[in-house]
PDB file of C-alpha atoms in Angstrom:
ATOM      1  CA  MET A   1     -15.616  -8.242 -14.585  1.00  0.00           C
ATOM      2  CA  MET A   2     -14.730  -8.132 -10.865  1.00  0.00           C
ATOM      3  CA  THR A   3     -12.855 -11.417 -11.189  1.00  0.00           C
ATOM      4  CA  SER A   4     -10.687  -9.981 -13.991  1.00  0.00           C
ATOM      5  CA  PHE A   5      -9.692  -7.019 -11.809  1.00  0.00           C
ATOM      6  CA  PHE A   6      -8.136  -9.447  -9.315  1.00  0.00           C
ATOM      7  CA  ASP A   7      -6.456 -11.615 -11.930  1.00  0.00           C
ATOM      8  CA  GLN A   8      -3.426  -9.315 -11.817  1.00  0.00           C
ATOM      9  CA  PHE A   9      -2.674 -10.499  -8.280  1.00  0.00           C
ATOM     10  CA  ALA A  10      -2.566 -14.219  -9.241  1.00  0.00           C
ATOM     11  CA  SER A  11       0.928 -15.660  -9.448  1.00  0.00           C
ATOM     12  CA  PRO A  12       1.800 -16.121 -13.163  1.00  0.00           C
ATOM     13  CA  SER A  13       2.895 -19.547 -14.389  1.00  0.00           C
ATOM     14  CA  PHE A  14       4.494 -20.920 -17.538  1.00  0.00           C
ATOM     15  CA  LEU A  15       3.853 -24.588 -18.459  1.00  0.00           C
ATOM     16  CA  GLY A  16       2.523 -25.120 -14.947  1.00  0.00           C
ATOM     17  CA  VAL A  17       5.655 -23.657 -13.254  1.00  0.00           C
ATOM     18  CA  PRO A  18       5.019 -20.600 -11.013  1.00  0.00           C
ATOM     19  CA  LEU A  19       7.093 -17.598 -12.072  1.00  0.00           C
ATOM     20  CA  ILE A  20       7.027 -15.789  -8.717  1.00  0.00           C
ATOM     21  CA  ALA A  21      10.594 -16.953  -8.092  1.00  0.00           C
ATOM     22  CA  VAL A  22      11.683 -15.191 -11.278  1.00  0.00           C
ATOM     23  CA  ALA A  23       9.831 -12.049 -10.227  1.00  0.00           C
ATOM     24  CA  ILE A  24      11.579 -12.090  -6.815  1.00  0.00           C
ATOM     25  CA  ALA A  25      15.037 -12.782  -8.268  1.00  0.00           C
ATOM     26  CA  LEU A  26      14.796 -10.227 -11.083  1.00  0.00           C
ATOM     27  CA  PRO A  27      15.539  -7.091  -8.982  1.00  0.00           C
ATOM     28  CA  TRP A  28      18.892  -8.469  -7.851  1.00  0.00           C
ATOM     29  CA  ILE A  29      19.996  -8.864 -11.474  1.00  0.00           C
ATOM     30  CA  MET A  30      19.232  -5.206 -12.220  1.00  0.00           C
ATOM     31  CA  PHE A  31      21.386  -3.694  -9.504  1.00  0.00           C
ATOM     32  CA  PRO A  32      24.669  -2.298 -10.817  1.00  0.00           C
ATOM     33  CA  THR A  33      27.762  -3.919  -9.322  1.00  0.00           C
ATOM     34  CA  PRO A  34      30.443  -1.462  -8.110  1.00  0.00           C
ATOM     35  CA  PRO A  35      33.688  -1.924 -10.064  1.00  0.00           C
ATOM     36  CA  SER A  36      37.149  -2.134  -8.597  1.00  0.00           C
ATOM     37  CA  ARG A  37      38.120   1.300  -9.950  1.00  0.00           C
ATOM     38  CA  TRP A  38      38.601   4.299  -7.693  1.00  0.00           C
ATOM     39  CA  LEU A  39      36.091   6.385  -9.702  1.00  0.00           C
ATOM     40  CA  ASN A  40      32.559   5.090 -10.265  1.00  0.00           C
ATOM     41  CA  ASN A  41      29.930   6.148 -12.787  1.00  0.00           C
ATOM     42  CA  ARG A  42      26.992   8.413 -11.891  1.00  0.00           C
ATOM     43  CA  LEU A  43      24.523   5.500 -11.368  1.00  0.00           C
ATOM     44  CA  ILE A  44      26.699   3.662  -8.884  1.00  0.00           C
ATOM     45  CA  THR A  45      27.562   6.909  -7.103  1.00  0.00           C
ATOM     46  CA  LEU A  46      23.897   7.798  -6.739  1.00  0.00           C
ATOM     47  CA  GLN A  47      23.059   4.307  -5.524  1.00  0.00           C
ATOM     48  CA  THR A  48      25.863   4.377  -2.954  1.00  0.00           C
ATOM     49  CA  TRP A  49      24.783   7.855  -1.738  1.00  0.00           C
ATOM     50  CA  PHE A  50      21.158   6.764  -1.379  1.00  0.00           C
ATOM     51  CA  ILE A  51      22.024   3.610   0.610  1.00  0.00           C
ATOM     52  CA  ASN A  52      24.442   5.504   2.879  1.00  0.00           C
ATOM     53  CA  ARG A  53      21.884   8.247   3.624  1.00  0.00           C
ATOM     54  CA  PHE A  54      19.137   5.733   4.268  1.00  0.00           C
ATOM     55  CA  THR A  55      21.315   3.625   6.538  1.00  0.00           C
ATOM     56  CA  ASN A  56      22.504   6.603   8.550  1.00  0.00           C
ATOM     57  CA  GLN A  57      18.936   7.864   9.007  1.00  0.00           C
ATOM     58  CA  LEU A  58      17.569   4.436   9.929  1.00  0.00           C
ATOM     59  CA  LEU A  59      20.274   3.514  12.442  1.00  0.00           C
ATOM     60  CA  LEU A  60      20.541   6.903  14.085  1.00  0.00           C
ATOM     61  CA  PRO A  61      18.360   6.050  17.131  1.00  0.00           C
ATOM     62  CA  LEU A  62      19.966   2.601  17.545  1.00  0.00           C
ATOM     63  CA  ASN A  63      22.988   1.836  19.713  1.00  0.00           C
ATOM     64  CA  THR A  64      26.112   0.104  18.472  1.00  0.00           C
ATOM     65  CA  GLY A  65      24.618  -3.396  18.847  1.00  0.00           C
ATOM     66  CA  GLY A  66      21.850  -2.617  16.353  1.00  0.00           C
ATOM     67  CA  HIS A  67      24.308  -1.463  13.693  1.00  0.00           C
ATOM     68  CA  LYS A  68      24.913  -5.103  12.810  1.00  0.00           C
ATOM     69  CA  TRP A  69      21.538  -5.049  11.061  1.00  0.00           C
ATOM     70  CA  ALA A  70      22.566  -2.226   8.696  1.00  0.00           C
ATOM     71  CA  LEU A  71      23.314  -4.545   5.721  1.00  0.00           C
ATOM     72  CA  LEU A  72      20.096  -6.508   6.197  1.00  0.00           C
ATOM     73  CA  PHE A  73      17.890  -3.395   6.471  1.00  0.00           C
ATOM     74  CA  ALA A  74      19.516  -1.638   3.531  1.00  0.00           C
ATOM     75  CA  SER A  75      19.220  -4.728   1.318  1.00  0.00           C
ATOM     76  CA  LEU A  76      15.582  -5.263   2.291  1.00  0.00           C
ATOM     77  CA  MET A  77      14.772  -1.633   1.650  1.00  0.00           C
ATOM     78  CA  VAL A  78      16.330  -1.577  -1.847  1.00  0.00           C
ATOM     79  CA  PHE A  79      14.755  -4.966  -2.639  1.00  0.00           C
ATOM     80  CA  LEU A  80      11.224  -3.891  -1.656  1.00  0.00           C
ATOM     81  CA  ILE A  81      11.475  -0.558  -3.481  1.00  0.00           C
ATOM     82  CA  THR A  82      12.652  -2.278  -6.659  1.00  0.00           C
ATOM     83  CA  ILE A  83       9.882  -4.912  -6.581  1.00  0.00           C
ATOM     84  CA  ASN A  84       7.224  -2.299  -5.877  1.00  0.00           C
ATOM     85  CA  MET A  85       8.451   0.013  -8.666  1.00  0.00           C
ATOM     86  CA  LEU A  86       8.697  -2.812 -11.211  1.00  0.00           C
ATOM     87  CA  GLY A  87       5.136  -3.845 -10.333  1.00  0.00           C
ATOM     88  CA  LEU A  88       3.859  -0.500 -11.644  1.00  0.00           C
ATOM     89  CA  LEU A  89       4.980  -1.325 -15.172  1.00  0.00           C
ATOM     90  CA  PRO A  90       2.357  -2.746 -17.547  1.00  0.00           C
ATOM     91  CA  TYR A  91       2.016  -6.496 -17.821  1.00  0.00           C
ATOM     92  CA  THR A  92       4.161  -7.172 -14.758  1.00  0.00           C
ATOM     93  CA  PHE A  93       3.506  -9.061 -11.506  1.00  0.00           C
ATOM     94  CA  THR A  94       4.108  -7.536  -8.086  1.00  0.00           C
ATOM     95  CA  PRO A  95       5.190 -10.224  -5.564  1.00  0.00           C
ATOM     96  CA  THR A  96       4.610  -7.873  -2.611  1.00  0.00           C
ATOM     97  CA  THR A  97       0.844  -7.908  -3.272  1.00  0.00           C
ATOM     98  CA  GLN A  98       0.925 -11.459  -1.925  1.00  0.00           C
ATOM     99  CA  LEU A  99       0.336 -11.584   1.841  1.00  0.00           C
ATOM    100  CA  SER A 100       2.298 -14.854   2.139  1.00  0.00           C
ATOM    101  CA  LEU A 101       5.451 -13.250   0.821  1.00  0.00           C
ATOM    102  CA  ASN A 102       5.141 -10.172   3.054  1.00  0.00           C
ATOM    103  CA  MET A 103       4.477 -12.378   6.091  1.00  0.00           C
ATOM    104  CA  GLY A 104       7.538 -14.427   5.116  1.00  0.00           C
ATOM    105  CA  PHE A 105       9.585 -11.228   5.477  1.00  0.00           C
ATOM    106  CA  ALA A 106       7.807  -9.874   8.542  1.00  0.00           C
ATOM    107  CA  VAL A 107       7.530 -12.891  10.815  1.00  0.00           C
ATOM    108  CA  PRO A 108      11.217 -14.096  10.857  1.00  0.00           C
ATOM    109  CA  LEU A 109      12.595 -10.561  11.206  1.00  0.00           C
ATOM    110  CA  TRP A 110      10.150  -9.624  13.960  1.00  0.00           C
ATOM    111  CA  LEU A 111      10.851 -12.940  15.716  1.00  0.00           C
ATOM    112  CA  ALA A 112      14.561 -12.288  15.490  1.00  0.00           C
ATOM    113  CA  THR A 113      14.155  -8.907  17.297  1.00  0.00           C
ATOM    114  CA  VAL A 114      12.111 -10.582  20.042  1.00  0.00           C
ATOM    115  CA  ILE A 115      14.625 -13.378  20.518  1.00  0.00           C
ATOM    116  CA  ILE A 116      17.472 -10.876  20.684  1.00  0.00           C
ATOM    117  CA  GLY A 117      15.635  -8.939  23.390  1.00  0.00           C
ATOM    118  CA  MET A 118      14.869 -12.093  25.414  1.00  0.00           C
ATOM    119  CA  ARG A 119      18.493 -13.202  25.151  1.00  0.00           C
ATOM    120  CA  ASN A 120      20.312  -9.926  25.876  1.00  0.00           C
ATOM    121  CA  GLN A 121      17.966  -8.151  28.296  1.00  0.00           C
ATOM    122  CA  PRO A 122      15.055 -10.395  29.321  1.00  0.00           C
ATOM    123  CA  THR A 123      13.924  -8.148  32.157  1.00  0.00           C
ATOM    124  CA  VAL A 124      13.576  -5.068  29.913  1.00  0.00           C
ATOM    125  CA  ALA A 125      11.931  -7.120  27.144  1.00  0.00           C
ATOM    126  CA  LEU A 126       9.358  -8.537  29.494  1.00  0.00           C
ATOM    127  CA  GLY A 127       8.919  -5.104  31.140  1.00  0.00           C
ATOM    128  CA  HIS A 128       7.394  -3.792  27.887  1.00  0.00           C
ATOM    129  CA  LEU A 129       4.394  -6.032  28.562  1.00  0.00           C
ATOM    130  CA  LEU A 130       3.506  -4.040  31.706  1.00  0.00           C
ATOM    131  CA  PRO A 131       3.625  -0.182  31.667  1.00  0.00           C
ATOM    132  CA  GLU A 132       5.112   1.448  34.762  1.00  0.00           C
ATOM    133  CA  GLY A 133       2.615   2.646  37.362  1.00  0.00           C
ATOM    134  CA  THR A 134      -0.174   0.267  36.356  1.00  0.00           C
ATOM    135  CA  PRO A 135      -2.780  -0.283  39.069  1.00  0.00           C
ATOM    136  CA  VAL A 136      -2.716  -3.793  40.513  1.00  0.00           C
ATOM    137  CA  PRO A 137      -6.238  -4.803  39.393  1.00  0.00           C
ATOM    138  CA  LEU A 138      -5.365  -3.944  35.783  1.00  0.00           C
ATOM    139  CA  ILE A 139      -2.108  -5.842  35.655  1.00  0.00           C
ATOM    140  CA  PRO A 140      -3.481  -9.183  34.227  1.00  0.00           C
ATOM    141  CA  VAL A 141      -5.604  -7.380  31.662  1.00  0.00           C
ATOM    142  CA  LEU A 142      -2.726  -5.152  30.480  1.00  0.00           C
ATOM    143  CA  ILE A 143      -0.322  -8.056  30.221  1.00  0.00           C
ATOM    144  CA  ILE A 144      -2.830  -9.906  27.995  1.00  0.00           C
ATOM    145  CA  ILE A 145      -3.421  -6.797  25.849  1.00  0.00           C
ATOM    146  CA  GLU A 146       0.304  -6.038  25.422  1.00  0.00           C
ATOM    147  CA  THR A 147       1.025  -9.679  24.598  1.00  0.00           C
ATOM    148  CA  ILE A 148      -1.643  -9.663  21.900  1.00  0.00           C
ATOM    149  CA  SER A 149      -0.315  -6.395  20.473  1.00  0.00           C
ATOM    150  CA  LEU A 150       3.177  -7.855  20.434  1.00  0.00           C
ATOM    151  CA  PHE A 151       2.072 -10.843  18.359  1.00  0.00           C
ATOM    152  CA  ILE A 152      -0.025  -8.679  16.062  1.00  0.00           C
ATOM    153  CA  ARG A 153       3.050  -6.672  14.967  1.00  0.00           C
ATOM    154  CA  PRO A 154       4.209  -9.018  12.135  1.00  0.00           C
ATOM    155  CA  LEU A 155       0.642  -9.353  10.888  1.00  0.00           C
ATOM    156  CA  ALA A 156       0.322  -5.570  10.783  1.00  0.00           C
ATOM    157  CA  LEU A 157       3.607  -5.292   8.860  1.00  0.00           C
ATOM    158  CA  GLY A 158       2.516  -7.773   6.207  1.00  0.00           C
ATOM    159  CA  VAL A 159      -1.084  -6.560   5.889  1.00  0.00           C
ATOM    160  CA  ARG A 160      -0.061  -2.882   5.671  1.00  0.00           C
ATOM    161  CA  LEU A 161       2.292  -3.502   2.750  1.00  0.00           C
ATOM    162  CA  THR A 162      -0.131  -5.856   0.977  1.00  0.00           C
ATOM    163  CA  ALA A 163      -3.223  -3.652   1.408  1.00  0.00           C
ATOM    164  CA  ASN A 164      -1.598  -0.435   0.234  1.00  0.00           C
ATOM    165  CA  LEU A 165      -0.108  -1.957  -2.924  1.00  0.00           C
ATOM    166  CA  THR A 166      -3.252  -3.955  -3.729  1.00  0.00           C
ATOM    167  CA  ALA A 167      -5.521  -0.924  -3.307  1.00  0.00           C
ATOM    168  CA  GLY A 168      -3.264   1.167  -5.545  1.00  0.00           C
ATOM    169  CA  HIS A 169      -3.131  -1.394  -8.303  1.00  0.00           C
ATOM    170  CA  LEU A 170      -6.909  -1.838  -8.233  1.00  0.00           C
ATOM    171  CA  LEU A 171      -7.495   1.921  -8.434  1.00  0.00           C
ATOM    172  CA  ILE A 172      -5.136   2.260 -11.404  1.00  0.00           C
ATOM    173  CA  GLN A 173      -6.870  -0.609 -13.228  1.00  0.00           C
ATOM    174  CA  LEU A 174     -10.362   0.707 -12.457  1.00  0.00           C
ATOM    175  CA  ILE A 175      -9.563   4.263 -13.654  1.00  0.00           C
ATOM    176  CA  ALA A 176      -7.725   2.934 -16.751  1.00  0.00           C
ATOM    177  CA  THR A 177     -10.753   0.830 -17.622  1.00  0.00           C
ATOM    178  CA  ALA A 178     -12.995   3.878 -17.182  1.00  0.00           C
ATOM    179  CA  VAL A 179     -10.772   5.849 -19.582  1.00  0.00           C
ATOM    180  CA  PHE A 180     -11.089   3.207 -22.309  1.00  0.00           C
ATOM    181  CA  VAL A 181     -14.857   2.985 -21.823  1.00  0.00           C
ATOM    182  CA  LEU A 182     -15.440   6.739 -21.809  1.00  0.00           C
ATOM    183  CA  LEU A 183     -13.142   7.562 -24.707  1.00  0.00           C
ATOM    184  CA  PRO A 184     -15.636   6.760 -27.584  1.00  0.00           C
ATOM    185  CA  MET A 185     -18.624   8.285 -25.782  1.00  0.00           C
ATOM    186  CA  MET A 186     -17.258  11.322 -23.881  1.00  0.00           C
ATOM    187  CA  PRO A 187     -13.733  12.234 -25.003  1.00  0.00           C
ATOM    188  CA  THR A 188     -13.490  15.274 -22.730  1.00  0.00           C
ATOM    189  CA  VAL A 189     -14.379  13.280 -19.643  1.00  0.00           C
ATOM    190  CA  ALA A 190     -12.006  10.565 -20.744  1.00  0.00           C
ATOM    191  CA  ILE A 191      -9.131  13.064 -21.034  1.00  0.00           C
ATOM    192  CA  LEU A 192      -9.876  14.399 -17.559  1.00  0.00           C
ATOM    193  CA  THR A 193     -10.007  10.841 -16.197  1.00  0.00           C
ATOM    194  CA  ALA A 194      -6.633  10.121 -17.860  1.00  0.00           C
ATOM    195  CA  ALA A 195      -5.198  13.161 -16.129  1.00  0.00           C
ATOM    196  CA  VAL A 196      -6.455  11.745 -12.793  1.00  0.00           C
ATOM    197  CA  LEU A 197      -4.903   8.415 -13.755  1.00  0.00           C
ATOM    198  CA  PHE A 198      -1.566  10.081 -14.390  1.00  0.00           C
ATOM    199  CA  LEU A 199      -1.641  11.798 -11.009  1.00  0.00           C
ATOM    200  CA  LEU A 200      -2.664   8.563  -9.339  1.00  0.00           C
ATOM    201  CA  THR A 201       0.301   6.790 -10.989  1.00  0.00           C
ATOM    202  CA  LEU A 202       2.637   9.397  -9.565  1.00  0.00           C
ATOM    203  CA  LEU A 203       1.030   8.861  -6.154  1.00  0.00           C
ATOM    204  CA  GLU A 204       1.537   5.103  -6.456  1.00  0.00           C
ATOM    205  CA  VAL A 205       5.219   5.624  -7.234  1.00  0.00           C
ATOM    206  CA  ALA A 206       5.505   7.532  -3.968  1.00  0.00           C
ATOM    207  CA  VAL A 207       3.464   4.888  -2.120  1.00  0.00           C
ATOM    208  CA  ALA A 208       5.743   2.115  -3.451  1.00  0.00           C
ATOM    209  CA  MET A 209       8.766   3.860  -1.996  1.00  0.00           C
ATOM    210  CA  ILE A 210       7.133   5.035   1.231  1.00  0.00           C
ATOM    211  CA  GLN A 211       5.672   1.588   2.089  1.00  0.00           C
ATOM    212  CA  ALA A 212       9.057  -0.083   1.626  1.00  0.00           C
ATOM    213  CA  TYR A 213      10.605   2.565   3.902  1.00  0.00           C
ATOM    214  CA  VAL A 214       7.847   2.201   6.521  1.00  0.00           C
ATOM    215  CA  PHE A 215       8.254  -1.606   6.536  1.00  0.00           C
ATOM    216  CA  VAL A 216      11.969  -1.359   7.305  1.00  0.00           C
ATOM    217  CA  LEU A 217      11.490   1.568   9.653  1.00  0.00           C
ATOM    218  CA  LEU A 218       9.016  -0.352  11.848  1.00  0.00           C
ATOM    219  CA  LEU A 219      11.402  -3.295  11.972  1.00  0.00           C
ATOM    220  CA  SER A 220      14.160  -0.950  13.174  1.00  0.00           C
ATOM    221  CA  LEU A 221      11.841   0.398  15.879  1.00  0.00           C
ATOM    222  CA  TYR A 222      11.091  -3.109  17.016  1.00  0.00           C
ATOM    223  CA  LEU A 223      14.822  -3.791  17.107  1.00  0.00           C
ATOM    224  CA  GLN A 224      15.389  -0.586  19.098  1.00  0.00           C
ATOM    225  CA  GLU A 225      13.142  -1.876  21.857  1.00  0.00           C
ATOM    226  CA  ASN A 226      15.177  -5.045  22.217  1.00  0.00           C
ATOM    227  CA  VAL A 227      18.783  -3.993  21.748  1.00  0.00           C
TER     228      VAL A 227
END
């Protein structure tokens, strides 16, 4: 039984061909393309408003040099939200529950922010490894600790996104299984459990959006330190 609960996180395949590439490419097909007309429909207008508001809020603390990342951050945000939301549908696969995919997003982007800091302002970038006013005996220890915390950042990004989505999917499947088991024996308890399942599903919709936002927000904070 426990093995079946985790089967939903296995990459699906058809005739031996993994379908994770299809799951990753599907969100891009669903996005509406803005037409060349002056007036857009309501869906495209809402999409444009959301992306503009998100971009303005995200890049507010960054200087002009960090605004070059606006397109990348907005695209990543919309992509992660769409994948997370599609994964809540029945009989679907959520690619962001795979740690390898999340690390594939986190490591290159984090490394890019570090390289930009080392190239543009190496003194300030290296100064983050040693807080100001540190006593001399503690300098080697603090440098080691700050270096370890710097390299843990991409791992924390990937694990946070993976753990939150995995835990949510497992809770939904566990409670849904409890509803089906309790329905013939205790219908009243099953109805109450179904109500809890509905509330949990609403919570998971919020978690899917919030975790995508947190992922991009932390990347922007890392960029802020190095720009």
